[in-house]
Amino acid sequence: MWLNFCRKHHTQLCSISAGDPVQGFQLIDCNSDNRIITATRNMEYIALSYVWGPNASVDAVKNGTLIRNRLPQTVRDAIDVTKRLGYRYLWVDRHCIPTDSQTKHSQISQMDIIYKQAQATLLGASGDGADFGLPGAESRQRDEQPTAALGRHTLFSTLQHPKVKIWKSTWDSRGWAYQEAMLSTRRIFFTEEQVYWECRSMQCTEAHPPTLAD
Ligand SMILES: [Zn+2]
């Protein structure tokens, strides 16, 4: 909903320059068994920024297709979220950057373009590795909002601002995290407590969702 609102109403500040993809740019086709495909001009995609962690396996590709049950949970969740957002293509560094060293280095040096051209970036700001998942996607429940019963009333504790969780996260301690977030026009943070949206024109939390007129 936040994404649709942004696309529809923030046409100036949040417009994304689709341009040509970087050379040899590859994406995961979430509608076609997670096949890795070579991107063509104007292919809209979602990007993932996350923490790989020490234990995640890299051997998830077979015949150019990602084997879902060998993928770390965060990547599986990102595929599901991409589809739920209405997109078909997802970019995940570990699976989409080609392995030949020349293309690899050229793409790493153009990371800014990759994040700038993404329609939105999913930021896994929770857990300490790629097996943690994206809280709020199906695999992982969120921490419950604290409540207290007082007579006939239930009091809900206000959740702290998600930025507090984000600043404390392992994701934020990565050198690249800040750049990846800042280069992206639309950012969807997944914290243990809630999903937090940030674009160039608005910020929204699940705990205090704004009323968005259509
Ligand atoms: Zn926006």
Tab-separated table of C-alpha atoms and ligand atoms in Angstrom:
chain	number	residue	atom	x	y	z
A	1	MET	CA	0.000	0.000	0.000
A	2	TRP	CA	2.797	2.416	0.920
A	3	LEU	CA	4.594	1.507	-2.282
A	4	ASN	CA	1.512	2.068	-4.436
A	5	PHE	CA	0.887	5.404	-2.746
A	6	CYS	CA	4.472	6.490	-3.350
A	7	ARG	CA	4.383	5.437	-6.989
A	8	LYS	CA	1.144	7.261	-7.571
A	9	HIS	CA	1.663	10.480	-5.619
A	10	HIS	CA	5.400	11.093	-5.259
A	11	THR	CA	5.990	11.317	-8.954
A	12	GLN	CA	8.629	14.039	-8.655
A	13	LEU	CA	10.676	13.306	-5.554
A	14	CYS	CA	10.517	9.510	-5.684
A	15	SER	CA	10.713	8.877	-9.403
A	16	ILE	CA	13.294	6.285	-10.322
A	17	SER	CA	15.486	6.691	-13.366
A	18	ALA	CA	15.168	3.359	-15.106
A	19	GLY	CA	18.080	3.786	-17.563
A	20	ASP	CA	20.263	1.019	-18.912
A	21	PRO	CA	21.235	-1.781	-16.539
A	22	VAL	CA	24.925	-2.138	-15.681
A	23	GLN	CA	26.836	-4.491	-17.969
A	24	GLY	CA	26.065	-8.172	-17.357
A	25	PHE	CA	23.367	-7.288	-14.825
A	26	GLN	CA	21.453	-10.327	-13.598
A	27	LEU	CA	18.213	-10.717	-11.663
A	28	ILE	CA	16.246	-13.499	-10.010
A	29	ASP	CA	13.002	-14.148	-11.881
A	30	CYS	CA	10.667	-14.880	-8.955
A	31	ASN	CA	7.854	-16.009	-11.262
A	32	SER	CA	9.906	-18.585	-13.060
A	33	ASP	CA	11.316	-20.974	-10.435
A	34	ASN	CA	13.831	-18.340	-9.346
A	35	ARG	CA	15.865	-18.565	-12.517
A	36	ILE	CA	18.807	-16.152	-12.812
A	37	ILE	CA	18.257	-14.085	-15.949
A	38	THR	CA	20.170	-11.348	-17.736
A	39	ALA	CA	18.332	-8.059	-17.271
A	40	THR	CA	17.167	-5.956	-20.172
A	41	ARG	CA	16.438	-2.232	-20.258
A	42	ASN	CA	13.589	-0.978	-18.047
A	43	MET	CA	13.143	-4.194	-16.091
A	44	GLU	CA	11.754	-3.109	-12.751
A	45	TYR	CA	13.247	-4.901	-9.754
A	46	ILE	CA	13.474	-4.953	-5.984
A	47	ALA	CA	16.908	-5.074	-4.282
A	48	LEU	CA	17.871	-6.752	-1.014
A	49	SER	CA	20.330	-5.395	1.561
A	50	TYR	CA	21.055	-7.878	4.344
A	51	VAL	CA	23.649	-9.581	6.495
A	52	TRP	CA	25.076	-12.745	4.997
A	53	GLY	CA	26.520	-14.074	8.263
A	54	PRO	CA	29.100	-16.817	8.752
A	55	ASN	CA	27.028	-19.967	8.187
A	56	ALA	CA	25.017	-19.350	5.062
A	57	SER	CA	25.708	-21.717	2.195
A	58	VAL	CA	26.434	-20.316	-1.254
A	59	ASP	CA	25.771	-23.505	-3.168
A	60	ALA	CA	22.154	-22.841	-4.062
A	61	VAL	CA	22.374	-22.604	-7.860
A	62	LYS	CA	21.677	-25.495	-10.188
A	63	ASN	CA	21.452	-25.048	-13.976
A	64	GLY	CA	21.016	-21.297	-13.610
A	65	THR	CA	18.142	-21.644	-11.137
A	66	LEU	CA	18.136	-21.043	-7.385
A	67	ILE	CA	17.071	-24.097	-5.380
A	68	ARG	CA	14.601	-22.662	-2.893
A	69	ASN	CA	15.253	-25.002	0.011
A	70	ARG	CA	18.994	-24.364	-0.170
A	71	LEU	CA	18.543	-20.610	0.051
A	72	PRO	CA	18.941	-18.794	3.366
A	73	GLN	CA	15.619	-17.745	4.901
A	74	THR	CA	16.174	-14.023	4.309
A	75	VAL	CA	16.518	-14.598	0.553
A	76	ARG	CA	13.444	-16.873	0.502
A	77	ASP	CA	11.435	-14.229	2.338
A	78	ALA	CA	12.715	-11.528	-0.015
A	79	ILE	CA	11.456	-13.549	-2.996
A	80	ASP	CA	8.014	-13.820	-1.379
A	81	VAL	CA	7.904	-10.125	-0.457
A	82	THR	CA	8.934	-9.137	-4.009
A	83	LYS	CA	5.972	-11.070	-5.406
A	84	ARG	CA	3.599	-9.700	-2.795
A	85	LEU	CA	4.660	-6.180	-3.758
A	86	GLY	CA	3.642	-7.006	-7.321
A	87	TYR	CA	7.141	-7.305	-8.794
A	88	ARG	CA	8.760	-10.158	-10.649
A	89	TYR	CA	12.490	-9.511	-10.357
A	90	LEU	CA	14.763	-9.406	-7.314
A	91	TRP	CA	18.444	-8.495	-7.038
A	92	VAL	CA	20.535	-10.203	-4.350
A	93	ASP	CA	24.285	-9.524	-4.512
A	94	ARG	CA	25.395	-13.063	-3.662
A	95	HIS	CA	23.312	-14.676	-6.400
A	96	CYS	CA	23.171	-11.987	-9.069
A	97	ILE	CA	26.741	-10.703	-9.357
A	98	PRO	CA	28.467	-12.797	-12.040
A	99	THR	CA	31.430	-14.844	-10.841
A	100	ASP	CA	33.938	-13.953	-13.561
A	101	SER	CA	36.288	-11.511	-11.932
A	102	GLN	CA	36.137	-8.730	-14.538
A	103	THR	CA	32.323	-8.400	-14.527
A	104	LYS	CA	32.243	-8.921	-10.780
A	105	HIS	CA	34.590	-6.020	-10.113
A	106	SER	CA	32.858	-3.797	-12.599
A	107	GLN	CA	29.465	-4.448	-10.946
A	108	ILE	CA	30.786	-3.956	-7.433
A	109	SER	CA	32.132	-0.573	-8.511
A	110	GLN	CA	28.667	0.320	-9.870
A	111	MET	CA	26.707	-0.739	-6.820
A	112	ASP	CA	25.356	2.814	-6.538
A	113	ILE	CA	23.554	2.467	-9.883
A	114	ILE	CA	22.122	-0.931	-8.886
A	115	TYR	CA	20.542	0.448	-5.702
A	116	LYS	CA	19.472	3.716	-7.358
A	117	GLN	CA	17.627	1.906	-10.141
A	118	ALA	CA	15.798	-0.506	-7.804
A	119	GLN	CA	12.090	0.194	-7.364
A	120	ALA	CA	12.565	-0.413	-3.623
A	121	THR	CA	15.182	-1.972	-1.353
A	122	LEU	CA	14.267	-4.507	1.329
A	123	LEU	CA	16.576	-4.039	4.307
A	124	GLY	CA	16.981	-6.958	6.676
A	125	ALA	CA	17.676	-4.901	9.794
A	126	SER	CA	17.328	-7.796	12.228
A	127	GLY	CA	19.224	-10.936	13.152
A	128	ASP	CA	22.890	-11.609	12.548
A	129	GLY	CA	22.808	-13.716	9.411
A	130	ALA	CA	20.917	-14.644	6.278
A	131	ASP	CA	19.099	-17.482	8.051
A	132	PHE	CA	17.158	-15.043	10.244
A	133	GLY	CA	14.519	-14.172	7.657
A	134	LEU	CA	12.587	-10.923	7.260
A	135	PRO	CA	10.287	-10.515	10.291
A	136	GLY	CA	6.755	-9.901	9.109
A	137	ALA	CA	7.220	-12.090	6.031
A	138	GLU	CA	5.736	-15.520	6.598
A	139	SER	CA	8.695	-17.326	8.127
A	140	ARG	CA	9.216	-15.307	11.285
A	141	GLN	CA	6.828	-13.845	13.827
A	142	ARG	CA	7.596	-10.433	15.248
A	143	ASP	CA	8.150	-9.569	18.905
A	144	GLU	CA	4.759	-8.910	20.417
A	145	GLN	CA	3.738	-5.376	21.273
A	146	PRO	CA	3.732	-5.227	25.113
A	147	THR	CA	0.253	-4.881	26.655
A	148	ALA	CA	-1.186	-4.597	30.164
A	149	ALA	CA	-4.773	-5.242	31.306
A	150	LEU	CA	-6.225	-2.483	33.467
A	151	GLY	CA	-9.792	-3.271	34.484
A	152	ARG	CA	-11.825	-3.416	31.308
A	153	HIS	CA	-9.105	-1.716	29.296
A	154	THR	CA	-5.997	-3.039	27.647
A	155	LEU	CA	-3.070	-0.673	27.481
A	156	PHE	CA	-0.668	-1.010	24.562
A	157	SER	CA	2.887	0.100	25.030
A	158	THR	CA	4.012	2.342	22.186
A	159	LEU	CA	6.798	0.643	20.288
A	160	GLN	CA	10.058	2.535	20.206
A	161	HIS	CA	10.817	4.233	16.913
A	162	PRO	CA	12.083	1.590	14.482
A	163	LYS	CA	15.211	3.661	13.847
A	164	VAL	CA	16.375	2.691	17.353
A	165	LYS	CA	16.220	-0.990	16.402
A	166	ILE	CA	17.840	-0.289	13.052
A	167	TRP	CA	20.771	1.599	14.590
A	168	LYS	CA	21.441	-1.285	16.961
A	169	SER	CA	21.208	-3.996	14.313
A	170	THR	CA	24.021	-6.120	12.907
A	171	TRP	CA	22.916	-4.926	9.470
A	172	ASP	CA	23.705	-1.323	10.418
A	173	SER	CA	27.219	-2.287	11.565
A	174	ARG	CA	28.152	-3.368	8.039
A	175	GLY	CA	30.272	-0.827	6.205
A	176	TRP	CA	28.041	-0.781	3.146
A	177	ALA	CA	24.663	-0.737	4.876
A	178	TYR	CA	24.380	3.034	5.126
A	179	GLN	CA	25.330	3.605	1.487
A	180	GLU	CA	22.948	0.901	0.275
A	181	ALA	CA	20.107	2.492	2.185
A	182	MET	CA	20.920	6.055	1.169
A	183	LEU	CA	21.262	5.192	-2.515
A	184	SER	CA	17.809	3.606	-2.572
A	185	THR	CA	14.817	5.830	-3.242
A	186	ARG	CA	12.345	3.605	-1.371
A	187	ARG	CA	13.472	1.651	1.681
A	188	ILE	CA	11.485	-1.046	3.475
A	189	PHE	CA	13.178	-1.968	6.771
A	190	PHE	CA	12.301	-5.243	8.493
A	191	THR	CA	12.976	-5.022	12.249
A	192	GLU	CA	12.054	-7.537	14.960
A	193	GLU	CA	9.083	-5.358	15.905
A	194	GLN	CA	7.652	-3.912	12.744
A	195	VAL	CA	8.103	-2.936	9.127
A	196	TYR	CA	9.218	0.628	8.533
A	197	TRP	CA	8.878	2.506	5.239
A	198	GLU	CA	11.010	5.416	4.161
A	199	CYS	CA	11.058	7.205	0.818
A	200	ARG	CA	12.056	10.727	-0.163
A	201	SER	CA	8.593	12.026	0.723
A	202	MET	CA	7.303	10.061	3.734
A	203	GLN	CA	8.085	7.739	6.610
A	204	CYS	CA	5.570	5.165	7.879
A	205	THR	CA	5.597	2.614	10.671
A	206	GLU	CA	3.212	-0.288	11.100
A	207	ALA	CA	2.552	0.770	14.695
A	208	HIS	CA	1.454	4.258	13.612
A	209	PRO	CA	0.313	3.886	10.018
A	210	PRO	CA	-0.577	7.180	8.395
A	211	THR	CA	-3.955	7.592	6.778
A	212	LEU	CA	-3.220	7.693	3.088
A	213	ALA	CA	-5.983	9.030	0.899
A	214	ASP	CA	-5.984	7.357	-2.473
B	1	ZN	ZN	7.715	8.288	-2.024
